[in-house]
CSV table of C-alpha atoms in Angstrom, one decimal:
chain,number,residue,atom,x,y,z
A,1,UNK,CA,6.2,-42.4,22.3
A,2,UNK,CA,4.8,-39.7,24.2
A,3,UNK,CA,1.5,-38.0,22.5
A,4,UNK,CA,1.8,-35.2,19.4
A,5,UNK,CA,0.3,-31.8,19.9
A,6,UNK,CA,-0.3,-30.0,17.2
A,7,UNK,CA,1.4,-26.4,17.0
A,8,UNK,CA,0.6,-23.7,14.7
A,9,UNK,CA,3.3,-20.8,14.3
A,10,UNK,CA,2.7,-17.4,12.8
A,11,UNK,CA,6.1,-15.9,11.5
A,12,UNK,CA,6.7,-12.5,10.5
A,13,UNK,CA,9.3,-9.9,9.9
A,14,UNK,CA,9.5,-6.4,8.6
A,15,UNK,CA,13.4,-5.9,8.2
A,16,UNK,CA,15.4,-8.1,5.8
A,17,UNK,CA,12.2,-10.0,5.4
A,18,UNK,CA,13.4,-12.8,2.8
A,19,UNK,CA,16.5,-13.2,4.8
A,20,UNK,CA,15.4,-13.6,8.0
A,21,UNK,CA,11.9,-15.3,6.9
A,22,UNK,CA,14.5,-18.3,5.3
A,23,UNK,CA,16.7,-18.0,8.6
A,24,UNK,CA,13.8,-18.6,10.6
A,25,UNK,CA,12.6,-21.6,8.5
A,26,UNK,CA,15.9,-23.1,8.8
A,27,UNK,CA,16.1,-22.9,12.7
A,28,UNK,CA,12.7,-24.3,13.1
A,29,UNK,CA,13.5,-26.8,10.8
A,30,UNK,CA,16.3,-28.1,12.7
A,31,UNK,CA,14.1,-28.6,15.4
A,32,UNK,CA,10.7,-29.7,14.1
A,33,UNK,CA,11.8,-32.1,11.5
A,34,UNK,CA,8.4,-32.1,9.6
A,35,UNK,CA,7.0,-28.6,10.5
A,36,UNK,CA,5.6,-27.6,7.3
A,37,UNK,CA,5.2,-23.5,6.4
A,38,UNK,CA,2.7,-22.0,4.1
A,39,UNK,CA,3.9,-19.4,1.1
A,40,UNK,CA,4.7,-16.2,2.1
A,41,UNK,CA,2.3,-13.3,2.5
A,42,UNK,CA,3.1,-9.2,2.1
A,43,UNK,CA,1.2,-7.4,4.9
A,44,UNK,CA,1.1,-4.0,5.8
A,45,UNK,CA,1.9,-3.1,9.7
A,46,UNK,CA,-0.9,-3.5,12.4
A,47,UNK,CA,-0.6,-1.4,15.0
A,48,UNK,CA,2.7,0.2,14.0
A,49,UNK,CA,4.5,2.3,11.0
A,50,UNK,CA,6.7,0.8,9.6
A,51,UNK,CA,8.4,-1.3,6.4
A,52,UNK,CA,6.0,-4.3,4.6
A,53,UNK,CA,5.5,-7.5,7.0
A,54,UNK,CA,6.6,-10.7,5.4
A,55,UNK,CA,4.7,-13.5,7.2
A,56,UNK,CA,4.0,-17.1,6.8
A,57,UNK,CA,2.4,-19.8,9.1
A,58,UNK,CA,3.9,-23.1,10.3
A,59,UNK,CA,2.1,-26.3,11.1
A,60,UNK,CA,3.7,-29.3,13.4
A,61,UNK,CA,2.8,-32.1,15.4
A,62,UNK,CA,5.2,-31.9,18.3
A,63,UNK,CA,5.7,-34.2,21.6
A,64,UNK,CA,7.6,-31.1,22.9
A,65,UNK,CA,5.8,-28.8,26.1
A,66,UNK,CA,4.7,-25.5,25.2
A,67,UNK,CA,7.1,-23.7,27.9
A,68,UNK,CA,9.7,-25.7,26.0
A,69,UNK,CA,8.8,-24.5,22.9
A,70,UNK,CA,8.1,-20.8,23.6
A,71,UNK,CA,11.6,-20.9,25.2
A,72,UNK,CA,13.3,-22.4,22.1
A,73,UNK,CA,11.4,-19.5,19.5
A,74,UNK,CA,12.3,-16.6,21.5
A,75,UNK,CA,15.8,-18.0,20.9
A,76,UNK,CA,14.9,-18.4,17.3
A,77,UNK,CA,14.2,-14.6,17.5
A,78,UNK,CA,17.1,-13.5,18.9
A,79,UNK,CA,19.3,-15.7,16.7
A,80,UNK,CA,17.3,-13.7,13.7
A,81,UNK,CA,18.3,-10.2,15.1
A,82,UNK,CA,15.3,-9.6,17.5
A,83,UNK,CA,16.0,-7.3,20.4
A,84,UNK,CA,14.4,-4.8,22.6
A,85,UNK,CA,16.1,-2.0,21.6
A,86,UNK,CA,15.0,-2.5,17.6
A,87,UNK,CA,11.4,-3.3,19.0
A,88,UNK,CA,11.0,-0.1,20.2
A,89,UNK,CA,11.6,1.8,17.1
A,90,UNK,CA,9.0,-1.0,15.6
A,91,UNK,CA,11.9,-3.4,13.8
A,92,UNK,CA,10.7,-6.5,14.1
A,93,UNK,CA,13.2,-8.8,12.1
A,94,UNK,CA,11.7,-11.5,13.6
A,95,UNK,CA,8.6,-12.2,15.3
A,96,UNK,CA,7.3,-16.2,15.7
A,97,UNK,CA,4.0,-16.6,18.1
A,98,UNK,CA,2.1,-19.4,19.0
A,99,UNK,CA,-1.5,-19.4,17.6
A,100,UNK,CA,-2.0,-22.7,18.6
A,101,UNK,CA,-0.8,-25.4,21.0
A,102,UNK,CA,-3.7,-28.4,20.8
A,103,UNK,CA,-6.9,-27.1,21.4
A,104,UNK,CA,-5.8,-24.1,23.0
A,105,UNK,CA,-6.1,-21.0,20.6
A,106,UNK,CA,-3.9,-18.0,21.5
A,107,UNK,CA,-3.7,-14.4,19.9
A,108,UNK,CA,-7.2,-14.1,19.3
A,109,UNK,CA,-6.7,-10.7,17.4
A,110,UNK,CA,-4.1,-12.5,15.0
A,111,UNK,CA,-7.0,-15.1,14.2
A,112,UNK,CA,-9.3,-11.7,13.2
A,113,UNK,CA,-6.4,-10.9,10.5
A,114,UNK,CA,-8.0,-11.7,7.0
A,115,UNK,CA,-4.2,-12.9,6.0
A,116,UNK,CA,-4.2,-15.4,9.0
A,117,UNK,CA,-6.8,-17.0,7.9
A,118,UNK,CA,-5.9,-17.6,4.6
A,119,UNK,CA,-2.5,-18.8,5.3
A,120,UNK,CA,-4.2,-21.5,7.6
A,121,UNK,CA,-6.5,-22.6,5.6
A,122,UNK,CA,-3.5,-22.9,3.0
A,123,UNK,CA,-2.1,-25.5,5.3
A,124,UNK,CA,-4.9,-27.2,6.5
A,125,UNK,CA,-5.2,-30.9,5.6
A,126,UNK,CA,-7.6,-31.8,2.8
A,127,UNK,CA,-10.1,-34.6,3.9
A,128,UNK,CA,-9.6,-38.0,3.4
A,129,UNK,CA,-12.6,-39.1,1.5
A,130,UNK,CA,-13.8,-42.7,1.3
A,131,UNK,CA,-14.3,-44.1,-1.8
């Protein structure tokens, strides 16, 4: 069995938030069989106006390459409603990028978002402790 890499996801939409945000849970979940997600966090726009961002974080160990799996959420995206067109005009019914593939941090802005940081620490693992 080839090595896990662990993947962190950020996840966040700002049309039909709820029911893209469950889409998009349900499409990963179909191909990370124990990605876990965070709860759900209201944002406002960075960068852009426009409606509330709904965003969340997923964590999974994958065997999966990242060109792979880049490939497979922009498809995820699409499959949500994401175009060009609607990106323009700042409607993002679905955005998913990679914070984190192994050691290798990317987005460094998204990691200076107070609600990043508190969504991963949300999902990070408590420490074993010996007794």
């Amino acid at each position: 069995m080839p090595p896990l890499t662990k993947l962190i996801l950020s996840l966040g939409s700002n049309t039909g938030q709820k029911e893209n945000m469950e889409n998009a849970e349900s499409l990963l979940r179909a191909l990370f069989k124990q990605i876990r997600f965070s709860d759900s966090k209201w944002t406002e726009p960075v960068g852009i106006e426009s409606d509330l961002f709904l965003n969340k974080i997923a964590v999974v160990y994958t065997a999966h390459g990242l060109q792979q799996i880049c490939k497979a959420l922009r498809n995820i995206e699409r499959k949500c409603g994401r175009s060009r067109s609607l990106h323009k005009s700042n409607v993002v019914p679905m955005d998913i990028d990679v914070l984190q593939f192994g050691d290798a941090k990317m987005h460094a802005e998204d990691w200076e978002r107070g609600y990043i940081r508190e969504l991963i620490q949300q999902m990070e693992e408590p420490e074993e402790t010996i007794a």
